[in-house]
Amino acid sequence: MGRKLLTEHINVEGIETFEVYRKHGGYRSVEKAIKTMTPDEVVEEVKKSGLRGRGGAGFPTGMKWSFLAKPEGVPRYLVCNADESEPGTFKDRQLMSKLPHLLIEGMITSSYALGANTSYIYIRGELLYVLRILEKAIAEAYAAGFLGKNILGSGYDLDLHVHPGGGAYICGEETALLESLEGKRGNPRNKPPFPAVQGLYARPTVVNNVESIAAVPVIVNEGGDEYAKIGVGRSTGTKLFSACGHLNKPGIYEIELGLPVEEFIYSDEYCGGIWKGRNLKAVVAGGSSVPILPTELILKTAAGENRLMTYESLSDGGFVTGTMLGSGGFIAMDETTCIVRNTWNFSRFYHHESCGQCSPCREGTGWLEKVLHRLEHGHGHMEDIDLLVSVAKQIEGNTICPLGEAAAWPVAAAVRHFRDEFEWHVTHAKQAAQPGAVYPGAAVLA
Amino acid sequence: METTAVKPQFSEAAQAEIKRLLTHYPDDRRKSALLPVLHIAQAEFGGWVSPEVQDLVAETLGLKPIEVYEVSSFYTMFNLKPVGKHVLEICRTGPCMLRGSDELTAHLERITGAKVGGPASEDGLFTLKEVECLAACGFAPIVQVREKYYEQLDTPEAVDAMLTELRNQVHRPALPWEETGLPNALANN
């Protein structure tokens, strides 16, 4: 049994209320930070913890905080990125709807550390019901004196607001999110300047994922060194994985980083194996944007070692034989899954969600979708397979924001690991175009 | 172009909510309230934002109409055409597809008579809309109707139960800002 740092009390009745949350030790980190620590000391603890951004990029949170510009007399902001829209990822929604006060506590402690007096939670518009839950919890925190003027008599003021988006995956990119929060289309900004220097309203701003902020109370309470003891190497602490697809027990699992992937998939404590007694064919381990891996490579590294649920182990081998931990959206596919169809589905998603600002992404995602559509529907040619790789390559690295890579990587990886399946779609076009068609080699791969 | 349509107006409750929202942003950054106000407008004026409604939003926030149009057309949640009483947003992305969202869409088209991307069903009750990932992948396939998620719709019985519930909603559910106390979405769920 791994330790649960964030979700320990998630099933306690009434934990979404201030009273019950407080009874279970809630808001201790705010008291400890505001009464006994300087803001810089809080930043230092987060640095020591080794916490890495849980939204997908994995950048060290403490280091990100220390980049924040602090000119005198200029307001600065903390913005929580709750625009969770990466296919396969649904942890933040659960965390916020069941433990709203954990996020609010994290926002207060983090805002104090950063010297922000106004903070925002930018939540994806589809989650309006979660927004109501958060607003209710925020009202409770104001009433209890943890938000507003002169928090706990310290002289520190903080206002916290929730802001809904309008349905656009691109707003998960931090600068697009800030544009959207300013009431504009979610077009990512050129960087530099980075948000730490010019973010919301051109003021210094830190943007962090929900799960990263929810980890801050634990770090402050236990101390950064204690937090860093959990996990393996530079992958410290716990991480929420949202498991979905063809699993017996899909859901949210908080694990200590370092659990073997095989144990995560097959043990009864976690996903309980593949549904309907079938074999596993492939896994997308960190949300739809990370490279897909066939069974043998997700369970073992190319060197034959057990693949672990850590940033390093999952990316071992680069993109030739590895993938990324990403946002922790763990999508398992059984042996009957059509990889071409799945890749087309993801491409359609990225084409739909491209903001259209830069050509390689706007046009490239459209090309990928079209070529995959014709392969999947029995009109493809052999040259199309290399065309996919070529288009993916021309998107990668040539766009303002990482949506280009997010669209290109899954396609390139699917061709890399399942090329024979793409070829079969060309040579058996009519057969492949039938709904439910299964590539005959699938069972061999599994 | 001359029009005889009555100019839409926000209800008093909605106006109060907009006033509250504007306190969230610096005084010279009223535009920040655009997305939240568009959500209010869409809920208040029949589930879609007509050009007249968007003009009202612009007027309310002191923006040029184009500033509203370019935003409403960018974000997929805002319906720019009239919709039925219930908009069924069917998630079609990756994990939902793996768990049968294509079959669910076909099933819903058969039962309701509405087509994805088309007008509402003849009885005016249902509009079908395919959407991208709804962040509920572990409970796929999913349909979202207003603020409520209907999850694990992988059996005809589950789909029937959802449609029956929606058909039996005689009155429109109260909008959150029309209520005090427990937020509306919680009461509904």
PDB file of C-alpha atoms in Angstrom, chain A residues 77 84-90 93-94 118 120 122 124-129 132-133 135-136 161-168 170-171 179-187 201-202 243-247 250-252 275 331-333 337 341-342 345-346 348-349 352-353 355, chain B residues 17 20-21 23-26 29-36 39 63 67 69-71 73-78 89 92-95 97-99 101-103 130-139 142 144 146-149 151-152 154 176-177 181-186 189:
ATOM      1  CA  TYR A  77      -0.654  36.803  -9.636  1.00  0.00           C
ATOM      2  CA  GLU A  84      -7.909  19.832 -17.660  1.00  0.00           C
ATOM      3  CA  SER A  85      -8.769  18.684 -21.194  1.00  0.00           C
ATOM      4  CA  GLU A  86      -6.045  16.223 -22.164  1.00  0.00           C
ATOM      5  CA  PRO A  87      -7.792  13.061 -23.362  1.00  0.00           C
ATOM      6  CA  GLY A  88      -7.206  10.326 -20.804  1.00  0.00           C
ATOM      7  CA  THR A  89      -6.763  12.762 -17.932  1.00  0.00           C
ATOM      8  CA  PHE A  90      -9.515  13.361 -15.407  1.00  0.00           C
ATOM      9  CA  ARG A  93     -11.871  17.241 -11.922  1.00  0.00           C
ATOM     10  CA  GLN A  94     -12.161  14.538  -9.251  1.00  0.00           C
ATOM     11  CA  THR A 118      -5.272  38.204  -6.027  1.00  0.00           C
ATOM     12  CA  TYR A 120      -7.458  32.870  -9.918  1.00  0.00           C
ATOM     13  CA  TYR A 122      -9.089  29.061 -14.325  1.00  0.00           C
ATOM     14  CA  ARG A 124     -12.497  24.566 -17.978  1.00  0.00           C
ATOM     15  CA  GLY A 125     -15.978  25.790 -18.861  1.00  0.00           C
ATOM     16  CA  GLU A 126     -17.470  22.304 -19.111  1.00  0.00           C
ATOM     17  CA  LEU A 127     -16.907  21.877 -15.377  1.00  0.00           C
ATOM     18  CA  LEU A 128     -19.406  24.547 -14.347  1.00  0.00           C
ATOM     19  CA  TYR A 129     -20.720  22.267 -11.622  1.00  0.00           C
ATOM     20  CA  ARG A 132     -20.093  25.987  -8.065  1.00  0.00           C
ATOM     21  CA  ILE A 133     -18.487  23.558  -5.607  1.00  0.00           C
ATOM     22  CA  GLU A 135     -17.247  28.930  -5.153  1.00  0.00           C
ATOM     23  CA  LYS A 136     -19.151  27.523  -2.206  1.00  0.00           C
ATOM     24  CA  HIS A 161     -11.703  33.798  -7.677  1.00  0.00           C
ATOM     25  CA  VAL A 162     -12.805  31.000  -9.998  1.00  0.00           C
ATOM     26  CA  HIS A 163     -12.989  31.793 -13.696  1.00  0.00           C
ATOM     27  CA  PRO A 164     -14.644  29.488 -16.288  1.00  0.00           C
ATOM     28  CA  GLY A 165     -13.275  28.927 -19.789  1.00  0.00           C
ATOM     29  CA  GLY A 166     -15.464  28.297 -22.798  1.00  0.00           C
ATOM     30  CA  GLY A 167     -14.379  24.939 -24.174  1.00  0.00           C
ATOM     31  CA  ALA A 168     -10.930  25.085 -25.780  1.00  0.00           C
ATOM     32  CA  ILE A 170      -5.535  25.135 -26.095  1.00  0.00           C
ATOM     33  CA  CYS A 171      -6.354  27.149 -22.978  1.00  0.00           C
ATOM     34  CA  GLU A 179      -5.208  35.405 -22.875  1.00  0.00           C
ATOM     35  CA  SER A 180      -8.494  33.648 -22.189  1.00  0.00           C
ATOM     36  CA  LEU A 181      -8.575  34.957 -18.626  1.00  0.00           C
ATOM     37  CA  GLU A 182      -8.220  38.430 -20.117  1.00  0.00           C
ATOM     38  CA  GLY A 183     -11.383  37.807 -22.145  1.00  0.00           C
ATOM     39  CA  LYS A 184      -9.768  37.033 -25.494  1.00  0.00           C
ATOM     40  CA  ARG A 185      -9.420  34.089 -27.873  1.00  0.00           C
ATOM     41  CA  GLY A 186      -7.065  31.499 -26.424  1.00  0.00           C
ATOM     42  CA  ASN A 187      -4.110  32.166 -28.695  1.00  0.00           C
ATOM     43  CA  TYR A 201      -2.396  41.798 -17.381  1.00  0.00           C
ATOM     44  CA  ALA A 202       1.359  41.952 -18.214  1.00  0.00           C
ATOM     45  CA  ALA A 243      -6.591   5.149 -15.567  1.00  0.00           C
ATOM     46  CA  CYS A 244      -9.048   4.548 -18.394  1.00  0.00           C
ATOM     47  CA  GLY A 245      -9.664   2.570 -21.555  1.00  0.00           C
ATOM     48  CA  HIS A 246      -9.900  -1.224 -21.485  1.00  0.00           C
ATOM     49  CA  LEU A 247      -9.181  -1.752 -17.794  1.00  0.00           C
ATOM     50  CA  PRO A 250     -10.630   2.487 -14.398  1.00  0.00           C
ATOM     51  CA  GLY A 251     -10.381   5.403 -11.990  1.00  0.00           C
ATOM     52  CA  ILE A 252      -8.070   7.768 -10.157  1.00  0.00           C
ATOM     53  CA  TRP A 275     -11.264  -6.141 -19.183  1.00  0.00           C
ATOM     54  CA  ILE A 331      -5.059   4.869 -21.457  1.00  0.00           C
ATOM     55  CA  ALA A 332      -4.902   1.093 -21.866  1.00  0.00           C
ATOM     56  CA  MET A 333      -5.930  -0.594 -25.120  1.00  0.00           C
ATOM     57  CA  THR A 337      -8.088  -1.997 -30.598  1.00  0.00           C
ATOM     58  CA  ARG A 341      -8.553   4.321 -35.804  1.00  0.00           C
ATOM     59  CA  ASN A 342      -7.316   5.446 -32.409  1.00  0.00           C
ATOM     60  CA  ASN A 345      -9.346   9.924 -33.373  1.00  0.00           C
ATOM     61  CA  PHE A 346      -6.535  11.697 -31.539  1.00  0.00           C
ATOM     62  CA  ARG A 348      -9.125  14.736 -35.200  1.00  0.00           C
ATOM     63  CA  PHE A 349      -8.999  16.027 -31.632  1.00  0.00           C
ATOM     64  CA  HIS A 352     -10.235  20.508 -33.856  1.00  0.00           C
ATOM     65  CA  GLU A 353      -8.388  22.084 -30.933  1.00  0.00           C
ATOM     66  CA  CYS A 355      -6.140  27.546 -32.330  1.00  0.00           C
TER      67      CYS A 355
ATOM     68  CA  GLU B  17     -24.501  38.088 -10.850  1.00  0.00           C
ATOM     69  CA  ARG B  20     -20.606  40.352  -8.616  1.00  0.00           C
ATOM     70  CA  LEU B  21     -18.375  38.850 -11.325  1.00  0.00           C
ATOM     71  CA  THR B  23     -15.587  42.639  -8.763  1.00  0.00           C
ATOM     72  CA  HIS B  24     -13.240  39.715  -9.520  1.00  0.00           C
ATOM     73  CA  TYR B  25     -11.140  41.714 -11.975  1.00  0.00           C
ATOM     74  CA  PRO B  26      -9.300  45.042 -11.858  1.00  0.00           C
ATOM     75  CA  ARG B  29     -10.043  44.897 -17.024  1.00  0.00           C
ATOM     76  CA  ARG B  30     -13.801  44.415 -17.402  1.00  0.00           C
ATOM     77  CA  LYS B  31     -13.197  42.376 -20.543  1.00  0.00           C
ATOM     78  CA  SER B  32     -11.971  39.531 -18.342  1.00  0.00           C
ATOM     79  CA  ALA B  33     -15.583  38.880 -17.399  1.00  0.00           C
ATOM     80  CA  LEU B  34     -16.491  38.091 -21.019  1.00  0.00           C
ATOM     81  CA  LEU B  35     -16.484  34.285 -20.844  1.00  0.00           C
ATOM     82  CA  PRO B  36     -18.397  34.086 -17.540  1.00  0.00           C
ATOM     83  CA  HIS B  39     -22.165  31.577 -20.014  1.00  0.00           C
ATOM     84  CA  LEU B  63     -16.868  46.240 -25.422  1.00  0.00           C
ATOM     85  CA  GLU B  67     -14.706  41.652 -29.413  1.00  0.00           C
ATOM     86  CA  TYR B  69     -18.108  37.758 -31.763  1.00  0.00           C
ATOM     87  CA  GLU B  70     -14.456  36.757 -32.110  1.00  0.00           C
ATOM     88  CA  VAL B  71     -14.529  35.137 -28.689  1.00  0.00           C
ATOM     89  CA  SER B  73     -16.908  31.841 -32.248  1.00  0.00           C
ATOM     90  CA  PHE B  74     -13.607  30.551 -30.833  1.00  0.00           C
ATOM     91  CA  TYR B  75     -14.914  28.608 -27.845  1.00  0.00           C
ATOM     92  CA  THR B  76     -16.969  25.534 -28.608  1.00  0.00           C
ATOM     93  CA  MET B  77     -19.316  25.796 -25.646  1.00  0.00           C
ATOM     94  CA  PHE B  78     -21.165  28.746 -27.091  1.00  0.00           C
ATOM     95  CA  GLU B  89     -22.895  16.830 -25.636  1.00  0.00           C
ATOM     96  CA  ARG B  92     -16.126  11.263 -28.867  1.00  0.00           C
ATOM     97  CA  THR B  93     -12.445  11.394 -27.958  1.00  0.00           C
ATOM     98  CA  GLY B  94      -9.984   8.485 -27.470  1.00  0.00           C
ATOM     99  CA  PRO B  95     -10.985   6.800 -24.221  1.00  0.00           C
ATOM    100  CA  MET B  97     -14.342   5.902 -28.344  1.00  0.00           C
ATOM    101  CA  LEU B  98     -12.572   2.863 -26.851  1.00  0.00           C
ATOM    102  CA  ARG B  99     -15.590   2.335 -24.600  1.00  0.00           C
ATOM    103  CA  SER B 101     -19.009   6.442 -27.910  1.00  0.00           C
ATOM    104  CA  ASP B 102     -19.531   5.846 -31.663  1.00  0.00           C
ATOM    105  CA  GLU B 103     -22.242   3.301 -30.895  1.00  0.00           C
ATOM    106  CA  GLU B 130     -20.266  15.781 -30.480  1.00  0.00           C
ATOM    107  CA  VAL B 131     -17.605  17.293 -28.253  1.00  0.00           C
ATOM    108  CA  GLU B 132     -13.977  16.613 -27.458  1.00  0.00           C
ATOM    109  CA  CYS B 133     -12.730  15.141 -24.186  1.00  0.00           C
ATOM    110  CA  LEU B 134     -14.937  15.952 -21.181  1.00  0.00           C
ATOM    111  CA  ALA B 135     -12.368  14.865 -18.565  1.00  0.00           C
ATOM    112  CA  ALA B 136     -14.350  11.889 -17.348  1.00  0.00           C
ATOM    113  CA  CYS B 137     -12.470   9.209 -19.304  1.00  0.00           C
ATOM    114  CA  GLY B 138     -12.655   6.612 -16.543  1.00  0.00           C
ATOM    115  CA  PHE B 139     -16.446   6.643 -16.661  1.00  0.00           C
ATOM    116  CA  ILE B 142     -20.255  10.134 -21.341  1.00  0.00           C
ATOM    117  CA  GLN B 144     -22.993  16.154 -20.650  1.00  0.00           C
ATOM    118  CA  ARG B 146     -25.925  21.532 -19.044  1.00  0.00           C
ATOM    119  CA  GLU B 147     -23.952  21.116 -15.847  1.00  0.00           C
ATOM    120  CA  LYS B 148     -24.698  17.448 -15.358  1.00  0.00           C
ATOM    121  CA  TYR B 149     -22.556  14.503 -16.457  1.00  0.00           C
ATOM    122  CA  GLU B 151     -21.569   8.591 -17.158  1.00  0.00           C
ATOM    123  CA  GLN B 152     -21.076   4.968 -18.233  1.00  0.00           C
ATOM    124  CA  ASP B 154     -22.720   1.742 -22.308  1.00  0.00           C
ATOM    125  CA  PRO B 176     -27.385  28.920 -10.241  1.00  0.00           C
ATOM    126  CA  TRP B 177     -27.509  32.648  -9.674  1.00  0.00           C
ATOM    127  CA  GLY B 181     -27.690  28.301  -0.591  1.00  0.00           C
ATOM    128  CA  LEU B 182     -26.656  25.035  -2.184  1.00  0.00           C
ATOM    129  CA  PRO B 183     -25.517  25.578  -5.769  1.00  0.00           C
ATOM    130  CA  ASN B 184     -27.998  24.349  -8.300  1.00  0.00           C
ATOM    131  CA  ALA B 185     -25.698  21.824  -9.897  1.00  0.00           C
ATOM    132  CA  LEU B 186     -25.256  20.018  -6.609  1.00  0.00           C
ATOM    133  CA  ASN B 189     -26.817  15.795  -9.088  1.00  0.00           C
TER     134      ASN B 189
END
